[in-house]
XYZ file of C-alpha atoms in Angstrom:
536
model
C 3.628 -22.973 36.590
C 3.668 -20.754 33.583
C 5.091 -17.097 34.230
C 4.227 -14.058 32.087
C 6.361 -11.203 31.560
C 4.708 -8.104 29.854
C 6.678 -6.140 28.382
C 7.232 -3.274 25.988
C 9.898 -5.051 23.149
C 10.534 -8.721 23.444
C 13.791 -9.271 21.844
C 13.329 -13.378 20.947
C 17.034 -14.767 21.081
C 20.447 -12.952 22.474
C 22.275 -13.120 19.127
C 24.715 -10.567 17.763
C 22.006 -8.410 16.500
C 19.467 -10.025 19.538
C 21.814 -8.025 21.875
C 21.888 -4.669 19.511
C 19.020 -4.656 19.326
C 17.745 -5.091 23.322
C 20.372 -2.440 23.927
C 19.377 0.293 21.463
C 15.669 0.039 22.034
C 16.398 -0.206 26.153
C 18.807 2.886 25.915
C 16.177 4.912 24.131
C 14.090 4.141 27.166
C 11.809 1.121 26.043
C 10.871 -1.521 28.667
C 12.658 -4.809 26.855
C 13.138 -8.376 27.937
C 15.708 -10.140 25.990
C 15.763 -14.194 25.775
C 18.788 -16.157 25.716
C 19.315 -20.050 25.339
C 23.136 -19.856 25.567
C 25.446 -19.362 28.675
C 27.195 -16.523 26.456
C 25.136 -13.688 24.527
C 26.590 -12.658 21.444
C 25.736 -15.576 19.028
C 28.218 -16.341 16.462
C 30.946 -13.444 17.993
C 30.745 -15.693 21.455
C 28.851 -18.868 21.772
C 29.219 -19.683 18.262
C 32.840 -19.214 18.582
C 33.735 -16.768 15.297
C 35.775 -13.968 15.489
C 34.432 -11.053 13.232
C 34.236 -11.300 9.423
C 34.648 -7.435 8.220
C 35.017 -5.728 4.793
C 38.152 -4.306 4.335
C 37.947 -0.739 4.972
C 36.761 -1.955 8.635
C 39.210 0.144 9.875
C 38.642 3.506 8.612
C 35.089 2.856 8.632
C 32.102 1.622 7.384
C 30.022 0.534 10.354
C 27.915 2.091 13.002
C 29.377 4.166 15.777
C 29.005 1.725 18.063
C 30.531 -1.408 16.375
C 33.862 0.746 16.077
C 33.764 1.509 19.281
C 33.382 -2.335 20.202
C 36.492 -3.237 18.025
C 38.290 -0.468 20.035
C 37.355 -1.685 23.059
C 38.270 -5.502 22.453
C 41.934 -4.183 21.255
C 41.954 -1.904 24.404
C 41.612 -4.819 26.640
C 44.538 -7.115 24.835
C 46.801 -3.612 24.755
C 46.108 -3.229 28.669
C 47.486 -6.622 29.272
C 50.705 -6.427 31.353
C 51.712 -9.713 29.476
C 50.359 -8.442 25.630
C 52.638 -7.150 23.230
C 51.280 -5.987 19.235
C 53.459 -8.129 16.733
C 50.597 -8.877 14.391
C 51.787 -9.469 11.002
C 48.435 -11.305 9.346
C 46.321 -8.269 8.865
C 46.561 -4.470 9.533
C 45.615 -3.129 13.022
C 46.672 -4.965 16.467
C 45.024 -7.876 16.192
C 45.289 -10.143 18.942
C 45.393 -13.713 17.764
C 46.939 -12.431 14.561
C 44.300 -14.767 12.312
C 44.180 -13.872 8.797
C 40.308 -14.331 7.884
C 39.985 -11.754 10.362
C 41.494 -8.261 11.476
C 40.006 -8.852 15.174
C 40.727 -12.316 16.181
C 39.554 -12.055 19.926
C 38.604 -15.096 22.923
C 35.077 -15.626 22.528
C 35.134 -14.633 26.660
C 36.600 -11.628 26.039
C 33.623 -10.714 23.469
C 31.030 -11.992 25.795
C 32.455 -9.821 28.664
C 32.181 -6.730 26.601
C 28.530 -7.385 25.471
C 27.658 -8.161 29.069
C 29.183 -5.352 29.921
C 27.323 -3.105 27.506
C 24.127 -4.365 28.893
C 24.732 -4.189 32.801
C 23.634 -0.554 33.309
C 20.212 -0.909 31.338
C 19.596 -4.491 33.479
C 20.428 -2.025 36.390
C 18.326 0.583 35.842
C 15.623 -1.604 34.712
C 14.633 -0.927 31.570
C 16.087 -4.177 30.244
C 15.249 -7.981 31.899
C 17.314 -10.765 30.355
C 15.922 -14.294 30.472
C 18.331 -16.734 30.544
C 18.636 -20.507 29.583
C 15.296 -19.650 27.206
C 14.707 -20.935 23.893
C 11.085 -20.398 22.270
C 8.676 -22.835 21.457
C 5.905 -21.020 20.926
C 4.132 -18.071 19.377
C 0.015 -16.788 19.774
C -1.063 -14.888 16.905
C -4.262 -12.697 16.061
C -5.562 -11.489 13.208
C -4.812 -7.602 12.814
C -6.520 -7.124 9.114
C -4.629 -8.778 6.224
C -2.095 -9.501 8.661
C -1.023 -11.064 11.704
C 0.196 -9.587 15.164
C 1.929 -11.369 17.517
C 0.689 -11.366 21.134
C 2.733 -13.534 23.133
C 5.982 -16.045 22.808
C 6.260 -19.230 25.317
C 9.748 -20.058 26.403
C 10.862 -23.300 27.767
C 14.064 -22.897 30.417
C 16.256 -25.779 30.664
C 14.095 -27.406 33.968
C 11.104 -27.446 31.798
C 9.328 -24.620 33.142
C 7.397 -22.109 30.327
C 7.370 -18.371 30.554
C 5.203 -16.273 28.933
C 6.088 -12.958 27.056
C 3.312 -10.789 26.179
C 4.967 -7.428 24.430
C 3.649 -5.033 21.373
C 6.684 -5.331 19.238
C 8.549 -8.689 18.973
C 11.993 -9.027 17.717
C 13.205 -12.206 16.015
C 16.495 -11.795 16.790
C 17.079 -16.111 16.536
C 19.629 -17.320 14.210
C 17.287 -19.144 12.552
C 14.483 -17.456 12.247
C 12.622 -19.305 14.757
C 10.157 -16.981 15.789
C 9.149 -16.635 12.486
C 8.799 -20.011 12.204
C 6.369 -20.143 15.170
C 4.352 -17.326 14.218
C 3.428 -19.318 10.888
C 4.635 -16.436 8.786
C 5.427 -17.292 4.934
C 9.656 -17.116 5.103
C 12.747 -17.331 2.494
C 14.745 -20.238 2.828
C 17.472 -21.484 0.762
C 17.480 -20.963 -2.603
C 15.011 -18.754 -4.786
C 14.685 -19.691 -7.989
C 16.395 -17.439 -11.162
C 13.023 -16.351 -12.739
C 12.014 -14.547 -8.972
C 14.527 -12.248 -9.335
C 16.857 -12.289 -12.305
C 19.664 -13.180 -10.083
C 22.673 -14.762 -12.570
C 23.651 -17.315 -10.143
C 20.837 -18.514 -8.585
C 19.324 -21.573 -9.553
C 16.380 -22.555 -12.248
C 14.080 -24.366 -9.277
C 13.662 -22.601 -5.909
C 14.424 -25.071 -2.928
C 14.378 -24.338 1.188
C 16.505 -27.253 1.639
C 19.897 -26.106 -0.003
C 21.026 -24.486 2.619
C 24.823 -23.287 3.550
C 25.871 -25.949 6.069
C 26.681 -25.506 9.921
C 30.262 -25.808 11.705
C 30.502 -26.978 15.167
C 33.501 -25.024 15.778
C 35.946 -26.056 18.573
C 38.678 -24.912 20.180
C 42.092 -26.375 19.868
C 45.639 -25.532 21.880
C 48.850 -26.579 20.682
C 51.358 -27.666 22.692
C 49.649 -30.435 24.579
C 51.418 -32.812 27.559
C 49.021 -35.892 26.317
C 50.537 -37.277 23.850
C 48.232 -40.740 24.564
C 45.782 -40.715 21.585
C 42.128 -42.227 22.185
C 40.676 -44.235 19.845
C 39.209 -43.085 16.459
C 35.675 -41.300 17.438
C 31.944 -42.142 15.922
C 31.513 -42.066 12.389
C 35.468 -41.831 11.906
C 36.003 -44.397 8.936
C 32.936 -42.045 7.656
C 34.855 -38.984 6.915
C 37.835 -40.644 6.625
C 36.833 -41.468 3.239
C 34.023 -39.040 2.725
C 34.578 -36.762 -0.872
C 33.161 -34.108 -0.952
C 30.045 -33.531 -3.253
C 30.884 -31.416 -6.572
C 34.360 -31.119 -5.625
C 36.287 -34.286 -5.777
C 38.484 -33.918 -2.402
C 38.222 -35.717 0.545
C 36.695 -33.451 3.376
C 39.547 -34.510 6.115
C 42.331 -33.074 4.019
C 43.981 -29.916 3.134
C 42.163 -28.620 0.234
C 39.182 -25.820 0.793
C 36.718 -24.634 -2.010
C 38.010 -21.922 -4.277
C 36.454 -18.741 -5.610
C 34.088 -20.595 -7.986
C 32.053 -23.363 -8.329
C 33.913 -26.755 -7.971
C 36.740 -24.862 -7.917
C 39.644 -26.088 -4.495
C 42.946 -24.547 -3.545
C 44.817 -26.830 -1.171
C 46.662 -24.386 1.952
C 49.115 -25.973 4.287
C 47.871 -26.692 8.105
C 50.759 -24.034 9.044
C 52.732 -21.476 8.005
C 55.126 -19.033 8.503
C 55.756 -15.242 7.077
C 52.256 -14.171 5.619
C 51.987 -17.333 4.172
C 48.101 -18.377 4.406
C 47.416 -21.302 6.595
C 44.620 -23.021 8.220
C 46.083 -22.818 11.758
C 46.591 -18.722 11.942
C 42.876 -18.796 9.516
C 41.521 -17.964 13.232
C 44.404 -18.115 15.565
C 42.712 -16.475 18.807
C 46.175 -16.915 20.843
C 49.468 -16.240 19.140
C 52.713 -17.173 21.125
C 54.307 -13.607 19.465
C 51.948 -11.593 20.937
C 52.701 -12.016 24.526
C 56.136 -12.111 26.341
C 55.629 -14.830 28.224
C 54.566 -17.094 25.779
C 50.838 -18.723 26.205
C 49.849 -21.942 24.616
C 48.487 -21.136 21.049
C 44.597 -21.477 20.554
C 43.018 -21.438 17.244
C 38.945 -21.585 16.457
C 38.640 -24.396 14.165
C 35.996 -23.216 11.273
C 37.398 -24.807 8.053
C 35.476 -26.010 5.359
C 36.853 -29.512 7.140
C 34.378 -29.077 9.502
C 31.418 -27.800 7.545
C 28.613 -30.125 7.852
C 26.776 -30.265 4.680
C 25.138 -33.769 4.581
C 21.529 -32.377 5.881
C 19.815 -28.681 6.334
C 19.999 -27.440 9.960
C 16.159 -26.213 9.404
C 13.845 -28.098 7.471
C 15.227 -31.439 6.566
C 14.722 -34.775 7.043
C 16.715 -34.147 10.326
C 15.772 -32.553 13.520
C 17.552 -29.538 13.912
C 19.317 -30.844 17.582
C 20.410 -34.133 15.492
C 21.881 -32.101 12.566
C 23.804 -30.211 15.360
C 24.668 -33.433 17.147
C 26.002 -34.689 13.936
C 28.038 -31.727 13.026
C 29.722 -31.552 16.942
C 30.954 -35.864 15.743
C 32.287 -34.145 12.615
C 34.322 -31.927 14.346
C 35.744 -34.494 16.632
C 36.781 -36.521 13.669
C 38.347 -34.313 12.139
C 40.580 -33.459 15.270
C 41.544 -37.477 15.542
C 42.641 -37.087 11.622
C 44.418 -33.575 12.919
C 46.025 -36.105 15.836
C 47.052 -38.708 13.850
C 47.631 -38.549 9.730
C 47.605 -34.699 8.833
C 50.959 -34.760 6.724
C 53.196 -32.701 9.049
C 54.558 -29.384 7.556
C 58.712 -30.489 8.165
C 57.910 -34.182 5.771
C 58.558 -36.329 9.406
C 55.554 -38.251 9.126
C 51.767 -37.889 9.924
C 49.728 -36.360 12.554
C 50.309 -33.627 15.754
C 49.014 -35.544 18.672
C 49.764 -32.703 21.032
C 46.811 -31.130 19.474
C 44.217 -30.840 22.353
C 40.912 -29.203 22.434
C 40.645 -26.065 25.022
C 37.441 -26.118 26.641
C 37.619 -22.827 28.908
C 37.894 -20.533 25.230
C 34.398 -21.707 24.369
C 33.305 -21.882 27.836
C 31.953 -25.313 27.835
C 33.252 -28.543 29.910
C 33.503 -30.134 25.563
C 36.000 -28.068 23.878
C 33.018 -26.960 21.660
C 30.942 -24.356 21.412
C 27.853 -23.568 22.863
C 25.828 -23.071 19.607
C 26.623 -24.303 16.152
C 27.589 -21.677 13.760
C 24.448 -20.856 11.761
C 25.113 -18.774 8.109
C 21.261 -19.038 6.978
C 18.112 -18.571 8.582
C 14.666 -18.123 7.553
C 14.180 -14.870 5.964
C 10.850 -12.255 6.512
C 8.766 -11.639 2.894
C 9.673 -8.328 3.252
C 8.238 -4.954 1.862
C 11.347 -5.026 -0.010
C 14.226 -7.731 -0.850
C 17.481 -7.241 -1.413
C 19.210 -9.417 -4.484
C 21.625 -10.275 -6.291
C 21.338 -7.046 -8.380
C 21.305 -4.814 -5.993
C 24.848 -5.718 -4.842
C 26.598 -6.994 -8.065
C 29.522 -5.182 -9.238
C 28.606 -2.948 -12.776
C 30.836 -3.426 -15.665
C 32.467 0.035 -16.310
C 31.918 1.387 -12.814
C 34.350 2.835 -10.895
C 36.474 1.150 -8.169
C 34.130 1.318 -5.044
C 31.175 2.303 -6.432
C 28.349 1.948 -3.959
C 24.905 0.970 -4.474
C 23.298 3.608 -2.557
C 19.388 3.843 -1.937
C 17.324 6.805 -0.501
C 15.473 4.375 1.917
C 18.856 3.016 3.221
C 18.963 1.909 7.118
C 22.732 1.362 7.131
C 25.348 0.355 4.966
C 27.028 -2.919 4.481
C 29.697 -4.876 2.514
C 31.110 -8.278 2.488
C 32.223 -10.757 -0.292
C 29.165 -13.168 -1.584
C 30.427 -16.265 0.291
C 28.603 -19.364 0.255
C 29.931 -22.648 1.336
C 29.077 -25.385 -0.689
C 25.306 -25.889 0.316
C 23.507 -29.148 0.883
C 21.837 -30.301 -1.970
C 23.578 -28.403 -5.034
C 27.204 -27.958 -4.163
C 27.088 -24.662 -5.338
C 29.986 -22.562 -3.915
C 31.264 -19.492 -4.397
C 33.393 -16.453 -3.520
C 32.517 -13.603 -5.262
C 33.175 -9.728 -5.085
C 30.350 -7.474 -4.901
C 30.085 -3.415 -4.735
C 29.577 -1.802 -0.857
C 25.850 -1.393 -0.757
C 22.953 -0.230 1.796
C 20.139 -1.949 3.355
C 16.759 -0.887 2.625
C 14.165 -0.019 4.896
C 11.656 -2.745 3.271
C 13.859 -5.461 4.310
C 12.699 -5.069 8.036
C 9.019 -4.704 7.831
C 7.426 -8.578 7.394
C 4.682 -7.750 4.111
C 2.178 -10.220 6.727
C 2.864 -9.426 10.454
C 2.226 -5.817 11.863
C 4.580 -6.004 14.722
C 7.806 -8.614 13.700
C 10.942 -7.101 13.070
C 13.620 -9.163 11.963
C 16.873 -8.647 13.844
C 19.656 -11.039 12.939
C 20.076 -12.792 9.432
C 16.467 -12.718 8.832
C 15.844 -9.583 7.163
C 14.417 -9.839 3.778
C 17.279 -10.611 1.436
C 17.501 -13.417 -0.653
C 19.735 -16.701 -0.626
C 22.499 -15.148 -2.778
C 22.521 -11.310 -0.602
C 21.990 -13.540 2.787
C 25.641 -14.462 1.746
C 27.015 -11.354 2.262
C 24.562 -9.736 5.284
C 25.416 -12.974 7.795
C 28.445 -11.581 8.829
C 29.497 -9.818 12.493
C 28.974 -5.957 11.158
C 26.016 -6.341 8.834
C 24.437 -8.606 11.713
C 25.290 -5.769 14.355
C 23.561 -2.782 12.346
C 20.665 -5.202 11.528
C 19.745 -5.330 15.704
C 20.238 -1.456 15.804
C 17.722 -0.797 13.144
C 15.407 -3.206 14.449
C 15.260 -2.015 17.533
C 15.456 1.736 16.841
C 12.442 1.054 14.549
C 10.282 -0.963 17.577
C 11.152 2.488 19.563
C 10.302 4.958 16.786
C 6.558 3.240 15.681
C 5.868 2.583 19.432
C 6.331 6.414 19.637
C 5.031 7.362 16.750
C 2.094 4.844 17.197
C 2.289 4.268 14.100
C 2.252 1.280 11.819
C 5.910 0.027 10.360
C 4.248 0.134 6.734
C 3.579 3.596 6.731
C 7.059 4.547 7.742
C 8.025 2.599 4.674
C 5.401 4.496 2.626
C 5.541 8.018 3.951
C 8.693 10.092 3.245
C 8.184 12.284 6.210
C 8.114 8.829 8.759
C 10.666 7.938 6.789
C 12.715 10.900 7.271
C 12.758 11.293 10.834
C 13.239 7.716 11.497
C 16.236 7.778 9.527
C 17.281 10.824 11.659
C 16.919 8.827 14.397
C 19.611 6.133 12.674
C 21.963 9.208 12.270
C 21.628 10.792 15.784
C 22.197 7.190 17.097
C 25.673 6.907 14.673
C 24.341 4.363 12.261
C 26.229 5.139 9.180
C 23.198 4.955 6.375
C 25.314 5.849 3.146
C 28.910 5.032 2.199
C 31.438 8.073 2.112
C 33.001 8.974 -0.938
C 36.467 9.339 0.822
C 36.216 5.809 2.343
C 35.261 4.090 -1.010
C 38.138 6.017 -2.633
C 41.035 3.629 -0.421
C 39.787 1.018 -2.741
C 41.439 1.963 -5.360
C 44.823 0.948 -3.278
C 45.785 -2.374 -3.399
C 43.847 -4.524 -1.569
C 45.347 -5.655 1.952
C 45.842 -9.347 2.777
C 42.626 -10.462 3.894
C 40.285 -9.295 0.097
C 36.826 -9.782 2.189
């Protein structure tokens, strides 16, 4: 039997911004259904198992109303703990697993209980259906002029049975751009070439296939009463000796990529002080924080276990087997973690009472429930955001911000791409706080796609810096604020983009909501401080 479900807003995918999204539009009184593959919603903050990467005035600002409040909330919980005490040292701010890549290093389960939480009165009330154990498979299209419009998405649950969503707006809110892909809409994938857009560090030839890579990241515990180690996983003698590409290190080691390209710095596996390790990198438990002392946990995302030997979407590899292959490549690298990581104190090699903790990612595998995706497929946009628009000006002041009249929301995050597939080609670089455009959400060949997680339209080089928890967050708010304000309107998203009255009022609609659309001068000015620990 094949169900239908009609709806107002069909958010496709409960992802960071899937979940903004569904509860912004259902809040401003939209019928929405919201589809989610994964037993957590929340996508990389939850099931993918990352604590938040921020810019670092995150704490004074520089994100919508409602992500502050969310960062508020998570601390609120930890701080109401009878057992939780605050003797972070990492970052500024209580932060609970005191991590250093991160200000907020929360349990995935405590994330996913907040956005569950955020979405329980509109499921209540109604106005917002959630359909769970989902993923799409496909999409009916018609022709609406030039363009296309979507009319319905089939889902396929876990028993095999389909269910139909028929809506008027549908929100790609995958993390990789799946919906698009179904549609049959023209996308951005990996690299554009250097003529497209003058970008200085993108490549002569355009190719989809260099990609960043995935991370299965898992869970590990210190501490551990079995001491017994099993024998070497799949694909071990593999990465054992496995160097990586461009780089010249072995990938089960200590060394990382540097700022540049082919650049490495080497950190210890841990540290004391504020010395920068790869255990407290995203340290989700720390013994100091609690008087009686728990078991610590960390979220193992290290460049160790970046897969980077085929493109998640794409390739000569099914997506599932890519993600099969980076879960083995996680595993290996705990058994090298277990048994010849050069201890810290010189005593010999390996910490076999490393164990993985399978309740902090919620699965019965120690892993988590999704892989951790940085690119998707991108929209052709009315607009796209590159290189230029974000780049740091010689002779500009500290913290000067790219501002743009059309801006939706503001953003800011180092350029950071992991070494990527095909090229190598990774880098760290600074760029200048900067807005998103309205363009970047309204698809040049669909009438009634929004893009709602890391597939706005932004290229390869940009996509670097919008993938992360905050940018990702604002992203579903504008999306679905804009599915409410044209369904209103009845109007068509390009001539909000083209007429300045739309325009206007559907950027007052971003302000009365608390979306933050331009950076404040004030704000910008702490730059010119030194920078804190964490220079993201």
């Amino acid at each position: 039997m094949n169900d239908r479900i009609d709806t107002d807003i069909a958010v496709i995918g409960a992802s960071l911004g899937g979940v903004l999204a569904a509860w912004q539009a259902a809040s401003a009184g939209s019928a929405v259904v919201l589809t989610a593959e994964f037993d957590w919603i929340g996508g990389q903050l939850t099931s993918q198992g990352v604590p938040p990467d921020e810019h670092r005035l995150i704490e004074h600002g520089g994100a919508s109303r409602s992500y502050l409040a969310m960062r508020e909330a998570l601390r609120s919980h930890y701080l109401e703990q009878p057992g939780f005490v605050d003797n972070s040292v990492m970052t500024e701010g209580c932060n609970p697993g005191d991590g250093w890549v991160s200000r907020l290093c929360v349990e995935p389960a405590v994330a996913a209980a907040y956005l569950e939480d955020l979405l329980a009165p509109l499921a209540a009330n109604g106005s917002l259906r959630i359909v769970r154990g989902a993923r799409p498979v496909a999409a009916s299209c018609a022709q609406d002029g030039a363009a296309k419009r979507v009319t319905a998405v089939t889902l396929r649950g876990a028993d095999g049975a389909l269910t139909t969503i028929a809506a008027r707006w549908f929100l790609d809110a995958t993390d990789t751009g799946a919906l698009i892909d179904l549609a049959g809409l023209p996308s951005r994938l990996g690299k554009e070439a250097r003529a497209e857009f003058g970008e200085a560090d993108a490549p002569e030839q355009a190719d989809r296939i260099d990609q960043q890579p995935v991370t299965m990241v898992m869970a590990l515990r210190r501490g551990g009463a079995n001491l017994q180690l099993p024998p070497a996983p799949p694909h071990y003698d593999f990465w054992h000796s496995h160097v990586l590409p461009h780089y010249g290190y072995l990938q089960l080691g200590l060394d990382i990529p540097g700022a540049g390209r082919g650049e490495s710095v080497r950190l210890p596996l841990f540290g004391s002080g504020q010395v920068l390790d790869l255990w407290r990198y995203r340290r989700v438990v720390s013994a100091a924080n609690w008087r009686q002392a728990r078991a610590e946990v960390s979220l193992i995302n290290w460049a160790q276990n970046d897969y980077g030997l085929q493109p998640l979407l794409e390739g000569p590899m099914a997506e599932d087997d890519v993600v099969a292959a980076a879960a083995a490549l996680s595993l290996c690298l705990l058994h090298w973690l277990r048994t010849e990581a050069p201890r810290h104190d010189g005593s010999g090699a390996g910490y076999p009472d490393l164990e993985l903790a399978p309740e902090v990612l919620g699965t019965a595998s120690g892993l988590a429930q999704q892989v951790y995706v940085r690119e998707s497929r991108r929209i052709i946009g009315l607009d796209c955001l590159s290189q230029a628009d974000i780049a740091v000006a010689p002779g500009l002041p500290v913290g000067q911000a790219a501002a743009r009249e059309d801006s939706v929301g503001v953003a800011w995050y180092n350029m950071d791409i992991h070494p990527t597939v095909v090229s190598g080609h990774g880098v760290n670089g600074h760029v200048r706080p900067f807005t998103l455009p309205l363009g970047s959400f309204i698809a040049r060949d669909c009438v009634n796609l929004i893009p709602a997680c890391k597939n706005i339209s932004v290229t390869h080089l940009v996509n670097a810096c919008t993938r992360v928890h905050p940018a990702e967050w604002l992203i579903g708010e504008v999306a679905g604020l804009l599915a409410v304000f044209a369904e209103r309107r009845g109007v068509a998203l390009a001539a909000i983009h083209a007429d300045a009255n739309l325009r206007g009022a559907f950027q007052q609609s971003l302000d009365d909501a608390g979306i933050v659309r331009q950076w404040d001068a004030a704000l910008l000015a702490r730059l010119a401080a030194p920078a804190s620990l964490n220079p993201a």
